[in-house]
DNA sequence: TTCCAGGGGTAGA
DNA sequence: TCTACCCATGGA
């Protein structure tokens, strides 16, 4: 096993809370190793597929590369940089949530918990992976999302050189290489299959620069418009993708949001979406994080 | 068997 | 902009 990589998060940081933040850790090719309290991920570098084991505490994140039958050999300096960049992106190590935590401190009470490092919601190394996964959360229960992502990874992900069972998240090219009908037959995505295939095709063809979008400084409404241009991405999915990009001003109004807000803030009575949204209006650009902290602290 | 999920596309107003 | 209606799939 190569020497572990060590990364320094911007405090406050809570590794376990970040890993468990919104279910993404349970979607292939990620997995939670409860015994080690580690995120395991089959990860595709530019040149090869490796296995990552990510652990962490308040001051440090460690990335180990568990060996499998001699793989991986030592990483090149460029590969070590790739790993660091990917993990830092996934855990949002550099993200500045000072403004959000200041508001939580002001609110006090149960919100004060968040100042200990809540708000870093786990994401994927690429917006392509996050966009596919987000489309696969729509109009389906969580178990269905997990199944669909797993099938996609098993069918189209590049295998680890020493273990065919370990597969990385598929590249846009790998998905686009299958014709749409064959793609639909190989993975049970239902009516979402054409959306995922078209997204992969556009990204592979260079028609859609998703990663550029993720790093752009466009105002949120423009960014939202661009995301809504992806077939399969509606209001909920766009809000989710904005969150994954690091924009928290738009709320993901879905069945979870509606039932939670009704239960927590309206005594269980269903209310119009506008009224439900208004609950988090005071949080301004931090609405999404406020909703998510409220939800995760009051799941019951 | 029926219902519906971490909704979205489309047509028609 | 808003409203019906349809959409594949599998778990509850």
PDB file of C-alpha atoms (C1' of nucleotides) in Angstrom:
ATOM      1  CA  UNK A   1       0.000   0.000   0.000  1.00  0.00           C
ATOM      2  CA  UNK A   2       1.311   3.450  -0.888  1.00  0.00           C
ATOM      3  CA  UNK A   3       1.838   6.031   1.828  1.00  0.00           C
ATOM      4  CA  UNK A   4      -1.442   7.742   2.677  1.00  0.00           C
ATOM      5  CA  UNK A   5      -2.106  11.213   1.374  1.00  0.00           C
ATOM      6  CA  UNK A   6      -3.009  13.812   3.970  1.00  0.00           C
ATOM      7  CA  UNK A   7      -5.218  16.807   3.292  1.00  0.00           C
ATOM      8  CA  UNK A   8      -6.023  19.798   5.486  1.00  0.00           C
ATOM      9  CA  UNK A   9      -9.686  20.829   5.584  1.00  0.00           C
ATOM     10  CA  UNK A  10     -10.700  24.417   6.199  1.00  0.00           C
ATOM     11  CA  UNK A  11     -12.155  24.356   9.744  1.00  0.00           C
ATOM     12  CA  UNK A  12     -14.710  23.701  11.048  1.00  0.00           C
ATOM     13  CA  UNK A  13     -14.833  20.262   9.485  1.00  0.00           C
ATOM     14  CA  UNK A  14     -16.763  17.134  10.446  1.00  0.00           C
ATOM     15  CA  UNK A  15     -15.753  14.151   8.329  1.00  0.00           C
ATOM     16  CA  UNK A  16     -18.492  11.749   9.435  1.00  0.00           C
ATOM     17  CA  UNK A  17     -21.216  14.369   9.014  1.00  0.00           C
ATOM     18  CA  UNK A  18     -19.938  15.194   5.536  1.00  0.00           C
ATOM     19  CA  UNK A  19     -19.843  11.542   4.549  1.00  0.00           C
ATOM     20  CA  UNK A  20     -23.383  10.977   5.797  1.00  0.00           C
ATOM     21  CA  UNK A  21     -24.699  14.331   4.612  1.00  0.00           C
ATOM     22  CA  UNK A  22     -27.223  13.397   1.933  1.00  0.00           C
ATOM     23  CA  UNK A  23     -26.954   9.759   0.931  1.00  0.00           C
ATOM     24  CA  UNK A  24     -24.380  10.177  -1.830  1.00  0.00           C
ATOM     25  CA  UNK A  25     -21.927   7.950   0.043  1.00  0.00           C
ATOM     26  CA  UNK A  26     -24.246   4.997  -0.575  1.00  0.00           C
ATOM     27  CA  UNK A  27     -24.261   5.411  -4.350  1.00  0.00           C
ATOM     28  CA  UNK A  28     -21.779   3.352  -6.364  1.00  0.00           C
ATOM     29  CA  UNK A  29     -18.893   3.505  -6.865  1.00  0.00           C
ATOM     30  CA  UNK A  30     -18.848   4.941  -3.328  1.00  0.00           C
ATOM     31  CA  UNK A  31     -19.507   2.890  -0.219  1.00  0.00           C
ATOM     32  CA  UNK A  32     -19.371   3.493   3.522  1.00  0.00           C
ATOM     33  CA  UNK A  33     -17.147   1.131   5.492  1.00  0.00           C
ATOM     34  CA  UNK A  34     -18.743   1.342   8.925  1.00  0.00           C
ATOM     35  CA  UNK A  35     -15.978  -0.595  10.671  1.00  0.00           C
ATOM     36  CA  UNK A  36     -13.262   1.733   9.461  1.00  0.00           C
ATOM     37  CA  UNK A  37     -15.544   4.788   9.309  1.00  0.00           C
ATOM     38  CA  UNK A  38     -14.241   5.274   5.812  1.00  0.00           C
ATOM     39  CA  UNK A  39     -15.570   6.262   2.444  1.00  0.00           C
ATOM     40  CA  UNK A  40     -14.420   3.730  -0.113  1.00  0.00           C
ATOM     41  CA  UNK A  41     -14.483   4.717  -3.741  1.00  0.00           C
ATOM     42  CA  UNK A  42     -13.454   3.013  -6.938  1.00  0.00           C
ATOM     43  CA  UNK A  43     -11.892   5.940  -8.718  1.00  0.00           C
ATOM     44  CA  UNK A  44     -10.841   6.501 -12.263  1.00  0.00           C
ATOM     45  CA  UNK A  45      -7.644   8.478 -12.740  1.00  0.00           C
ATOM     46  CA  UNK A  46      -6.667   9.663 -16.194  1.00  0.00           C
ATOM     47  CA  UNK A  47      -4.549   6.563 -16.691  1.00  0.00           C
ATOM     48  CA  UNK A  48      -6.002   3.818 -14.476  1.00  0.00           C
ATOM     49  CA  UNK A  49      -8.660   2.757 -11.992  1.00  0.00           C
ATOM     50  CA  UNK A  50      -7.742   2.611  -8.303  1.00  0.00           C
ATOM     51  CA  UNK A  51      -9.458   2.093  -4.962  1.00  0.00           C
ATOM     52  CA  UNK A  52      -9.549   4.971  -2.461  1.00  0.00           C
ATOM     53  CA  UNK A  53     -10.156   4.679   1.267  1.00  0.00           C
ATOM     54  CA  UNK A  54     -10.917   8.062   2.789  1.00  0.00           C
ATOM     55  CA  UNK A  55     -10.975   8.693   6.539  1.00  0.00           C
ATOM     56  CA  UNK A  56     -10.792  11.860   8.550  1.00  0.00           C
ATOM     57  CA  UNK A  57     -11.131  13.893  11.706  1.00  0.00           C
ATOM     58  CA  UNK A  58     -11.619  17.566  12.432  1.00  0.00           C
ATOM     59  CA  UNK A  59      -8.136  18.565  11.297  1.00  0.00           C
ATOM     60  CA  UNK A  60      -7.132  16.065   8.686  1.00  0.00           C
ATOM     61  CA  UNK A  61      -8.354  13.856   5.865  1.00  0.00           C
ATOM     62  CA  UNK A  62      -6.382  10.735   4.996  1.00  0.00           C
ATOM     63  CA  UNK A  63      -6.549   8.917   1.693  1.00  0.00           C
ATOM     64  CA  UNK A  64      -5.216   5.399   1.574  1.00  0.00           C
ATOM     65  CA  UNK A  65      -4.919   3.276  -1.534  1.00  0.00           C
ATOM     66  CA  UNK A  66      -5.691  -0.298  -0.479  1.00  0.00           C
ATOM     67  CA  UNK A  67      -3.624  -2.689  -2.541  1.00  0.00           C
ATOM     68  CA  UNK A  68      -5.250  -5.364  -4.644  1.00  0.00           C
ATOM     69  CA  UNK A  69      -2.928  -7.954  -6.173  1.00  0.00           C
ATOM     70  CA  UNK A  70      -0.046  -5.545  -6.595  1.00  0.00           C
ATOM     71  CA  UNK A  71      -2.264  -2.683  -7.736  1.00  0.00           C
ATOM     72  CA  UNK A  72      -1.898   0.166  -7.526  1.00  0.00           C
ATOM     73  CA  UNK A  73       1.796   0.497  -8.043  1.00  0.00           C
ATOM     74  CA  UNK A  74       3.258   3.727  -6.736  1.00  0.00           C
ATOM     75  CA  UNK A  75       1.372   6.791  -7.875  1.00  0.00           C
ATOM     76  CA  UNK A  76       3.167   9.353  -9.972  1.00  0.00           C
ATOM     77  CA  UNK A  77       3.235  12.911  -8.613  1.00  0.00           C
ATOM     78  CA  UNK A  78       0.582  13.823 -11.185  1.00  0.00           C
ATOM     79  CA  UNK A  79      -1.625  10.964 -10.014  1.00  0.00           C
ATOM     80  CA  UNK A  80      -1.226  11.984  -6.394  1.00  0.00           C
ATOM     81  CA  UNK A  81      -2.377  15.441  -7.393  1.00  0.00           C
ATOM     82  CA  UNK A  82      -5.366  13.947  -9.179  1.00  0.00           C
ATOM     83  CA  UNK A  83      -6.341  12.013  -6.065  1.00  0.00           C
ATOM     84  CA  UNK A  84      -5.950  15.055  -3.822  1.00  0.00           C
ATOM     85  CA  UNK A  85      -7.999  17.240  -6.147  1.00  0.00           C
ATOM     86  CA  UNK A  86     -10.778  14.656  -6.422  1.00  0.00           C
ATOM     87  CA  UNK A  87     -11.035  14.078  -2.669  1.00  0.00           C
ATOM     88  CA  UNK A  88     -10.833  17.771  -1.825  1.00  0.00           C
ATOM     89  CA  UNK A  89     -13.643  18.391  -4.291  1.00  0.00           C
ATOM     90  CA  UNK A  90     -15.800  15.550  -2.955  1.00  0.00           C
ATOM     91  CA  UNK A  91     -15.514  16.742   0.649  1.00  0.00           C
ATOM     92  CA  UNK A  92     -15.497  20.459  -0.276  1.00  0.00           C
ATOM     93  CA  UNK A  93     -12.376  20.945   1.815  1.00  0.00           C
ATOM     94  CA  UNK A  94     -11.814  24.461   0.523  1.00  0.00           C
ATOM     95  CA  UNK A  95     -15.393  25.682   0.669  1.00  0.00           C
ATOM     96  CA  UNK A  96     -15.997  28.737   2.820  1.00  0.00           C
ATOM     97  CA  UNK A  97     -19.184  28.344   4.863  1.00  0.00           C
ATOM     98  CA  UNK A  98     -18.346  31.142   7.299  1.00  0.00           C
ATOM     99  CA  UNK A  99     -21.444  33.105   6.349  1.00  0.00           C
ATOM    100  CA  UNK A 100     -23.732  30.153   6.922  1.00  0.00           C
ATOM    101  CA  UNK A 101     -22.187  29.245  10.240  1.00  0.00           C
ATOM    102  CA  UNK A 102     -22.415  32.860  11.398  1.00  0.00           C
ATOM    103  CA  UNK A 103     -26.161  32.808  10.694  1.00  0.00           C
ATOM    104  CA  UNK A 104     -26.507  29.513  12.567  1.00  0.00           C
ATOM    105  CA  UNK A 105     -24.686  31.002  15.549  1.00  0.00           C
ATOM    106  CA  UNK A 106     -27.025  33.993  15.437  1.00  0.00           C
ATOM    107  CA  UNK A 107     -30.068  31.712  15.408  1.00  0.00           C
ATOM    108  CA  UNK A 108     -28.709  29.765  18.347  1.00  0.00           C
ATOM    109  CA  UNK A 109     -30.596  26.850  19.883  1.00  0.00           C
ATOM    110  CA  UNK A 110     -30.414  23.683  17.798  1.00  0.00           C
ATOM    111  CA  UNK A 111     -28.802  25.602  14.922  1.00  0.00           C
ATOM    112  CA  UNK A 112     -25.604  26.048  16.907  1.00  0.00           C
ATOM    113  CA  UNK A 113     -24.758  22.394  16.194  1.00  0.00           C
ATOM    114  CA  UNK A 114     -24.144  23.322  12.581  1.00  0.00           C
ATOM    115  CA  UNK A 115     -21.251  25.594  13.505  1.00  0.00           C
ATOM    116  CA  UNK A 116     -19.268  22.474  14.397  1.00  0.00           C
ATOM    117  CA  UNK A 117     -18.838  21.732  10.716  1.00  0.00           C
ATOM    118  CA  UNK A 118     -22.208  20.843   9.176  1.00  0.00           C
ATOM    119  CA  UNK A 119     -23.031  21.989   5.673  1.00  0.00           C
ATOM    120  CA  UNK A 120     -20.408  20.270   3.541  1.00  0.00           C
ATOM    121  CA  UNK A 121     -22.595  18.003   1.477  1.00  0.00           C
ATOM    122  CA  UNK A 122     -20.720  15.176  -0.187  1.00  0.00           C
ATOM    123  CA  UNK A 123     -20.416  15.353  -3.952  1.00  0.00           C
ATOM    124  CA  UNK A 124     -18.768  13.520  -6.807  1.00  0.00           C
ATOM    125  CA  UNK A 125     -15.468  14.459  -8.422  1.00  0.00           C
ATOM    126  CA  UNK A 126     -17.282  15.505 -11.596  1.00  0.00           C
ATOM    127  CA  UNK A 127     -20.543  17.306 -12.266  1.00  0.00           C
ATOM    128  CA  UNK A 128     -21.263  14.667 -14.901  1.00  0.00           C
ATOM    129  CA  UNK A 129     -21.401  11.956 -12.246  1.00  0.00           C
ATOM    130  CA  UNK A 130     -23.534  14.172 -10.012  1.00  0.00           C
ATOM    131  CA  UNK A 131     -25.889  15.055 -12.861  1.00  0.00           C
ATOM    132  CA  UNK A 132     -26.472  11.413 -13.758  1.00  0.00           C
ATOM    133  CA  UNK A 133     -27.042  10.485 -10.132  1.00  0.00           C
ATOM    134  CA  UNK A 134     -29.406  13.396  -9.627  1.00  0.00           C
ATOM    135  CA  UNK A 135     -31.503  12.411 -12.655  1.00  0.00           C
ATOM    136  CA  UNK A 136     -31.668   8.926 -11.139  1.00  0.00           C
ATOM    137  CA  UNK A 137     -33.153  10.308  -7.911  1.00  0.00           C
ATOM    138  CA  UNK A 138     -36.218  11.677  -9.662  1.00  0.00           C
ATOM    139  CA  UNK A 139     -39.610  10.054  -9.216  1.00  0.00           C
ATOM    140  CA  UNK A 140     -38.174   6.972  -7.559  1.00  0.00           C
ATOM    141  CA  UNK A 141     -37.563   5.819  -4.004  1.00  0.00           C
ATOM    142  CA  UNK A 142     -34.021   5.902  -2.644  1.00  0.00           C
ATOM    143  CA  UNK A 143     -33.624   2.140  -3.017  1.00  0.00           C
ATOM    144  CA  UNK A 144     -34.438   2.497  -6.697  1.00  0.00           C
ATOM    145  CA  UNK A 145     -31.794   5.183  -7.103  1.00  0.00           C
ATOM    146  CA  UNK A 146     -29.193   2.937  -5.503  1.00  0.00           C
ATOM    147  CA  UNK A 147     -30.141   0.054  -7.763  1.00  0.00           C
ATOM    148  CA  UNK A 148     -30.051   2.135 -10.949  1.00  0.00           C
ATOM    149  CA  UNK A 149     -26.676   3.706 -10.157  1.00  0.00           C
ATOM    150  CA  UNK A 150     -25.266   0.280  -9.280  1.00  0.00           C
ATOM    151  CA  UNK A 151     -26.489  -1.223 -12.536  1.00  0.00           C
ATOM    152  CA  UNK A 152     -25.031   1.672 -14.494  1.00  0.00           C
ATOM    153  CA  UNK A 153     -21.630   1.293 -12.832  1.00  0.00           C
ATOM    154  CA  UNK A 154     -21.626  -2.496 -13.256  1.00  0.00           C
ATOM    155  CA  UNK A 155     -22.562  -2.297 -16.918  1.00  0.00           C
ATOM    156  CA  UNK A 156     -20.471   0.635 -18.117  1.00  0.00           C
ATOM    157  CA  UNK A 157     -17.821   1.407 -15.494  1.00  0.00           C
ATOM    158  CA  UNK A 158     -14.165   0.689 -16.169  1.00  0.00           C
ATOM    159  CA  UNK A 159     -12.986  -2.262 -14.021  1.00  0.00           C
ATOM    160  CA  UNK A 160     -10.135  -2.182 -11.538  1.00  0.00           C
ATOM    161  CA  UNK A 161      -7.144  -3.941 -13.161  1.00  0.00           C
ATOM    162  CA  UNK A 162      -7.041  -6.620 -10.447  1.00  0.00           C
ATOM    163  CA  UNK A 163     -10.733  -7.071  -9.662  1.00  0.00           C
ATOM    164  CA  UNK A 164     -13.594  -6.972 -12.164  1.00  0.00           C
ATOM    165  CA  UNK A 165     -16.078  -6.492  -9.343  1.00  0.00           C
ATOM    166  CA  UNK A 166     -14.638  -3.050  -8.646  1.00  0.00           C
ATOM    167  CA  UNK A 167     -15.779  -0.570 -11.243  1.00  0.00           C
ATOM    168  CA  UNK A 168     -15.408   3.171 -11.530  1.00  0.00           C
ATOM    169  CA  UNK A 169     -18.218   5.505 -12.480  1.00  0.00           C
ATOM    170  CA  UNK A 170     -18.764   5.330 -16.247  1.00  0.00           C
ATOM    171  CA  UNK A 171     -17.289   8.032 -18.424  1.00  0.00           C
ATOM    172  CA  UNK A 172     -19.608   9.956 -20.751  1.00  0.00           C
ATOM    173  CA  UNK A 173     -17.762   8.283 -23.619  1.00  0.00           C
ATOM    174  CA  UNK A 174     -18.456   4.774 -22.328  1.00  0.00           C
ATOM    175  CA  UNK A 175     -22.177   5.465 -22.137  1.00  0.00           C
ATOM    176  CA  UNK A 176     -22.321   7.371 -25.394  1.00  0.00           C
ATOM    177  CA  UNK A 177     -20.579   4.506 -27.199  1.00  0.00           C
ATOM    178  CA  UNK A 178     -23.645   2.306 -26.692  1.00  0.00           C
ATOM    179  CA  UNK A 179     -26.555   3.090 -28.962  1.00  0.00           C
ATOM    180  CA  UNK A 180     -29.606   4.375 -27.092  1.00  0.00           C
ATOM    181  CA  UNK A 181     -31.665   1.185 -27.445  1.00  0.00           C
ATOM    182  CA  UNK A 182     -28.848  -1.079 -26.277  1.00  0.00           C
ATOM    183  CA  UNK A 183     -28.218   1.270 -23.385  1.00  0.00           C
ATOM    184  CA  UNK A 184     -31.862   1.105 -22.273  1.00  0.00           C
ATOM    185  CA  UNK A 185     -31.809  -2.679 -22.438  1.00  0.00           C
ATOM    186  CA  UNK A 186     -28.641  -3.082 -20.380  1.00  0.00           C
ATOM    187  CA  UNK A 187     -29.702  -0.897 -17.431  1.00  0.00           C
ATOM    188  CA  UNK A 188     -33.145  -0.645 -15.866  1.00  0.00           C
ATOM    189  CA  UNK A 189     -33.476   3.104 -15.732  1.00  0.00           C
ATOM    190  CA  UNK A 190     -37.001   3.175 -17.139  1.00  0.00           C
ATOM    191  CA  UNK A 191     -37.915   6.386 -18.928  1.00  0.00           C
ATOM    192  CA  UNK A 192     -34.777   8.032 -17.512  1.00  0.00           C
ATOM    193  CA  UNK A 193     -32.498   6.015 -19.791  1.00  0.00           C
ATOM    194  CA  UNK A 194     -32.792   8.386 -22.777  1.00  0.00           C
ATOM    195  CA  UNK A 195     -32.075  11.362 -20.497  1.00  0.00           C
ATOM    196  CA  UNK A 196     -28.864   9.804 -19.154  1.00  0.00           C
ATOM    197  CA  UNK A 197     -27.767   8.656 -22.590  1.00  0.00           C
ATOM    198  CA  UNK A 198     -28.376  12.039 -24.182  1.00  0.00           C
ATOM    199  CA  UNK A 199     -26.496  13.780 -21.380  1.00  0.00           C
ATOM    200  CA  UNK A 200     -23.527  11.445 -21.840  1.00  0.00           C
ATOM    201  CA  UNK A 201     -23.594  11.912 -25.605  1.00  0.00           C
ATOM    202  CA  UNK A 202     -23.646  15.708 -25.382  1.00  0.00           C
ATOM    203  CA  UNK A 203     -20.805  15.785 -22.855  1.00  0.00           C
ATOM    204  CA  UNK A 204     -18.728  13.268 -24.824  1.00  0.00           C
ATOM    205  CA  UNK A 205     -19.298  15.229 -28.034  1.00  0.00           C
ATOM    206  CA  UNK A 206     -18.188  18.451 -26.401  1.00  0.00           C
ATOM    207  CA  UNK A 207     -21.619  20.032 -26.921  1.00  0.00           C
ATOM    208  CA  UNK A 208     -22.116  20.498 -23.200  1.00  0.00           C
ATOM    209  CA  UNK A 209     -19.283  21.648 -20.951  1.00  0.00           C
ATOM    210  CA  UNK A 210     -20.654  20.491 -17.603  1.00  0.00           C
ATOM    211  CA  UNK A 211     -17.388  20.850 -15.737  1.00  0.00           C
ATOM    212  CA  UNK A 212     -16.983  24.364 -17.048  1.00  0.00           C
ATOM    213  CA  UNK A 213     -20.472  25.123 -15.831  1.00  0.00           C
ATOM    214  CA  UNK A 214     -19.570  23.840 -12.371  1.00  0.00           C
ATOM    215  CA  UNK A 215     -16.683  26.252 -12.130  1.00  0.00           C
ATOM    216  CA  UNK A 216     -18.337  29.234 -13.776  1.00  0.00           C
ATOM    217  CA  UNK A 217     -19.093  32.480 -12.007  1.00  0.00           C
ATOM    218  CA  UNK A 218     -22.458  32.894 -13.726  1.00  0.00           C
ATOM    219  CA  UNK A 219     -25.195  34.228 -11.463  1.00  0.00           C
ATOM    220  CA  UNK A 220     -27.347  31.471 -10.020  1.00  0.00           C
ATOM    221  CA  UNK A 221     -30.428  32.140 -12.213  1.00  0.00           C
ATOM    222  CA  UNK A 222     -28.327  31.829 -15.384  1.00  0.00           C
ATOM    223  CA  UNK A 223     -26.701  28.695 -14.095  1.00  0.00           C
ATOM    224  CA  UNK A 224     -30.112  27.296 -13.216  1.00  0.00           C
ATOM    225  CA  UNK A 225     -31.332  28.025 -16.749  1.00  0.00           C
ATOM    226  CA  UNK A 226     -28.349  26.168 -18.208  1.00  0.00           C
ATOM    227  CA  UNK A 227     -28.970  23.169 -15.971  1.00  0.00           C
ATOM    228  CA  UNK A 228     -32.674  23.141 -16.806  1.00  0.00           C
ATOM    229  CA  UNK A 229     -31.590  22.831 -20.421  1.00  0.00           C
ATOM    230  CA  UNK A 230     -30.508  19.255 -19.688  1.00  0.00           C
ATOM    231  CA  UNK A 231     -33.344  16.863 -20.493  1.00  0.00           C
ATOM    232  CA  UNK A 232     -34.416  15.134 -17.293  1.00  0.00           C
ATOM    233  CA  UNK A 233     -33.429  18.095 -15.140  1.00  0.00           C
ATOM    234  CA  UNK A 234     -36.409  20.043 -13.812  1.00  0.00           C
ATOM    235  CA  UNK A 235     -36.777  22.397 -10.849  1.00  0.00           C
ATOM    236  CA  UNK A 236     -35.883  19.837  -8.175  1.00  0.00           C
ATOM    237  CA  UNK A 237     -32.881  18.393 -10.028  1.00  0.00           C
ATOM    238  CA  UNK A 238     -31.565  21.848 -10.922  1.00  0.00           C
ATOM    239  CA  UNK A 239     -31.716  22.903  -7.264  1.00  0.00           C
ATOM    240  CA  UNK A 240     -29.866  19.731  -6.298  1.00  0.00           C
ATOM    241  CA  UNK A 241     -27.179  20.328  -8.915  1.00  0.00           C
ATOM    242  CA  UNK A 242     -26.804  23.954  -7.838  1.00  0.00           C
ATOM    243  CA  UNK A 243     -26.245  22.706  -4.291  1.00  0.00           C
ATOM    244  CA  UNK A 244     -23.646  20.263  -5.562  1.00  0.00           C
ATOM    245  CA  UNK A 245     -21.925  23.109  -7.408  1.00  0.00           C
ATOM    246  CA  UNK A 246     -21.929  25.168  -4.214  1.00  0.00           C
ATOM    247  CA  UNK A 247     -24.922  27.469  -4.780  1.00  0.00           C
ATOM    248  CA  UNK A 248     -27.408  27.222  -1.961  1.00  0.00           C
ATOM    249  CA  UNK A 249     -30.040  29.801  -2.857  1.00  0.00           C
ATOM    250  CA  UNK A 250     -32.559  27.447  -4.538  1.00  0.00           C
ATOM    251  CA  UNK A 251     -34.595  24.904  -2.568  1.00  0.00           C
ATOM    252  CA  UNK A 252     -35.159  21.354  -3.875  1.00  0.00           C
ATOM    253  CA  UNK A 253     -38.929  21.121  -3.651  1.00  0.00           C
ATOM    254  CA  UNK A 254     -39.685  17.410  -3.787  1.00  0.00           C
ATOM    255  CA  UNK A 255     -41.794  14.959  -1.812  1.00  0.00           C
ATOM    256  CA  UNK A 256     -39.220  14.917   1.010  1.00  0.00           C
ATOM    257  CA  UNK A 257     -39.178  18.704   1.251  1.00  0.00           C
ATOM    258  CA  UNK A 258     -42.964  18.981   1.205  1.00  0.00           C
ATOM    259  CA  UNK A 259     -43.638  16.338   3.812  1.00  0.00           C
ATOM    260  CA  UNK A 260     -40.809  17.484   6.090  1.00  0.00           C
ATOM    261  CA  UNK A 261     -41.784  21.155   6.043  1.00  0.00           C
ATOM    262  CA  UNK A 262     -45.440  20.269   6.565  1.00  0.00           C
ATOM    263  CA  UNK A 263     -44.598  18.091   9.562  1.00  0.00           C
ATOM    264  CA  UNK A 264     -41.980  20.314  11.122  1.00  0.00           C
ATOM    265  CA  UNK A 265     -43.438  23.764  10.522  1.00  0.00           C
ATOM    266  CA  UNK A 266     -47.168  23.385   9.832  1.00  0.00           C
ATOM    267  CA  UNK A 267     -48.307  20.727  12.276  1.00  0.00           C
ATOM    268  CA  UNK A 268     -48.496  18.088   9.577  1.00  0.00           C
ATOM    269  CA  UNK A 269     -50.839  20.033   7.340  1.00  0.00           C
ATOM    270  CA  UNK A 270     -49.949  20.204   3.643  1.00  0.00           C
ATOM    271  CA  UNK A 271     -49.283  23.746   2.442  1.00  0.00           C
ATOM    272  CA  UNK A 272     -48.713  25.304  -0.987  1.00  0.00           C
ATOM    273  CA  UNK A 273     -45.097  25.211  -2.197  1.00  0.00           C
ATOM    274  CA  UNK A 274     -44.723  28.972  -1.949  1.00  0.00           C
ATOM    275  CA  UNK A 275     -45.650  28.861   1.713  1.00  0.00           C
ATOM    276  CA  UNK A 276     -43.255  25.989   2.360  1.00  0.00           C
ATOM    277  CA  UNK A 277     -40.415  27.805   0.617  1.00  0.00           C
ATOM    278  CA  UNK A 278     -41.041  30.912   2.665  1.00  0.00           C
ATOM    279  CA  UNK A 279     -39.896  29.075   5.788  1.00  0.00           C
ATOM    280  CA  UNK A 280     -36.276  29.294   4.648  1.00  0.00           C
ATOM    281  CA  UNK A 281     -36.466  32.699   2.975  1.00  0.00           C
ATOM    282  CA  UNK A 282     -34.628  34.479   5.830  1.00  0.00           C
ATOM    283  CA  UNK A 283     -31.543  32.380   5.101  1.00  0.00           C
ATOM    284  CA  UNK A 284     -30.940  34.116   1.769  1.00  0.00           C
ATOM    285  CA  UNK A 285     -28.102  32.513  -0.160  1.00  0.00           C
ATOM    286  CA  UNK A 286     -27.874  29.736   2.436  1.00  0.00           C
ATOM    287  CA  UNK A 287     -31.476  28.464   2.070  1.00  0.00           C
ATOM    288  CA  UNK A 288     -30.568  24.981   0.924  1.00  0.00           C
ATOM    289  CA  UNK A 289     -28.131  24.397   3.780  1.00  0.00           C
ATOM    290  CA  UNK A 290     -30.622  25.722   6.318  1.00  0.00           C
ATOM    291  CA  UNK A 291     -33.259  23.332   5.011  1.00  0.00           C
ATOM    292  CA  UNK A 292     -30.819  20.444   5.006  1.00  0.00           C
ATOM    293  CA  UNK A 293     -29.586  21.059   8.552  1.00  0.00           C
ATOM    294  CA  UNK A 294     -33.208  21.445   9.678  1.00  0.00           C
ATOM    295  CA  UNK A 295     -34.083  18.153   7.972  1.00  0.00           C
ATOM    296  CA  UNK A 296     -31.152  16.096   9.168  1.00  0.00           C
ATOM    297  CA  UNK A 297     -31.386  17.396  12.739  1.00  0.00           C
ATOM    298  CA  UNK A 298     -35.105  16.678  12.922  1.00  0.00           C
ATOM    299  CA  UNK A 299     -35.612  13.446  11.004  1.00  0.00           C
ATOM    300  CA  UNK A 300     -37.014  11.603  13.987  1.00  0.00           C
TER     301      UNK A 300
ATOM    302  C1'  DT B   1     -53.460  -5.638  -6.929  1.00  0.00           C
ATOM    303  C1'  DT B   2     -52.764  -0.830  -6.451  1.00  0.00           C
ATOM    304  C1'  DC B   3     -50.083   2.998  -5.287  1.00  0.00           C
ATOM    305  C1'  DC B   4     -46.296   5.956  -5.730  1.00  0.00           C
ATOM    306  C1'  DA B   5     -41.386   7.532  -5.226  1.00  0.00           C
ATOM    307  C1'  DG B   6     -35.553  12.513  -3.286  1.00  0.00           C
ATOM    308  C1'  DG B   7     -40.219  14.589 -10.852  1.00  0.00           C
ATOM    309  C1'  DG B   8     -40.039  15.939 -15.578  1.00  0.00           C
ATOM    310  C1'  DG B   9     -41.623  16.446 -20.540  1.00  0.00           C
ATOM    311  C1'  DT B  10     -45.216  17.922 -23.391  1.00  0.00           C
ATOM    312  C1'  DA B  11     -49.436  19.967 -25.052  1.00  0.00           C
ATOM    313  C1'  DG B  12     -52.838  23.184 -24.458  1.00  0.00           C
ATOM    314  C1'  DA B  13     -54.727  27.105 -22.078  1.00  0.00           C
TER     315       DA B  13
ATOM    316  C1'  DT C   1     -46.944  30.860 -16.330  1.00  0.00           C
ATOM    317  C1'  DC C   2     -50.122  27.115 -14.896  1.00  0.00           C
ATOM    318  C1'  DT C   3     -52.558  22.717 -15.434  1.00  0.00           C
ATOM    319  C1'  DA C   4     -53.609  17.870 -17.008  1.00  0.00           C
ATOM    320  C1'  DC C   5     -51.703  13.833 -18.556  1.00  0.00           C
ATOM    321  C1'  DC C   6     -48.291  10.605 -19.464  1.00  0.00           C
ATOM    322  C1'  DC C   7     -44.049   8.292 -18.406  1.00  0.00           C
ATOM    323  C1'  DA C   8     -40.842   2.828 -16.876  1.00  0.00           C
ATOM    324  C1'  DT C   9     -39.583   0.569 -12.913  1.00  0.00           C
ATOM    325  C1'  DG C  10     -39.756  -1.814  -8.609  1.00  0.00           C
ATOM    326  C1'  DG C  11     -40.717  -1.627  -3.673  1.00  0.00           C
ATOM    327  C1'  DA C  12     -44.324  -1.221  -0.193  1.00  0.00           C
TER     328       DA C  12
END
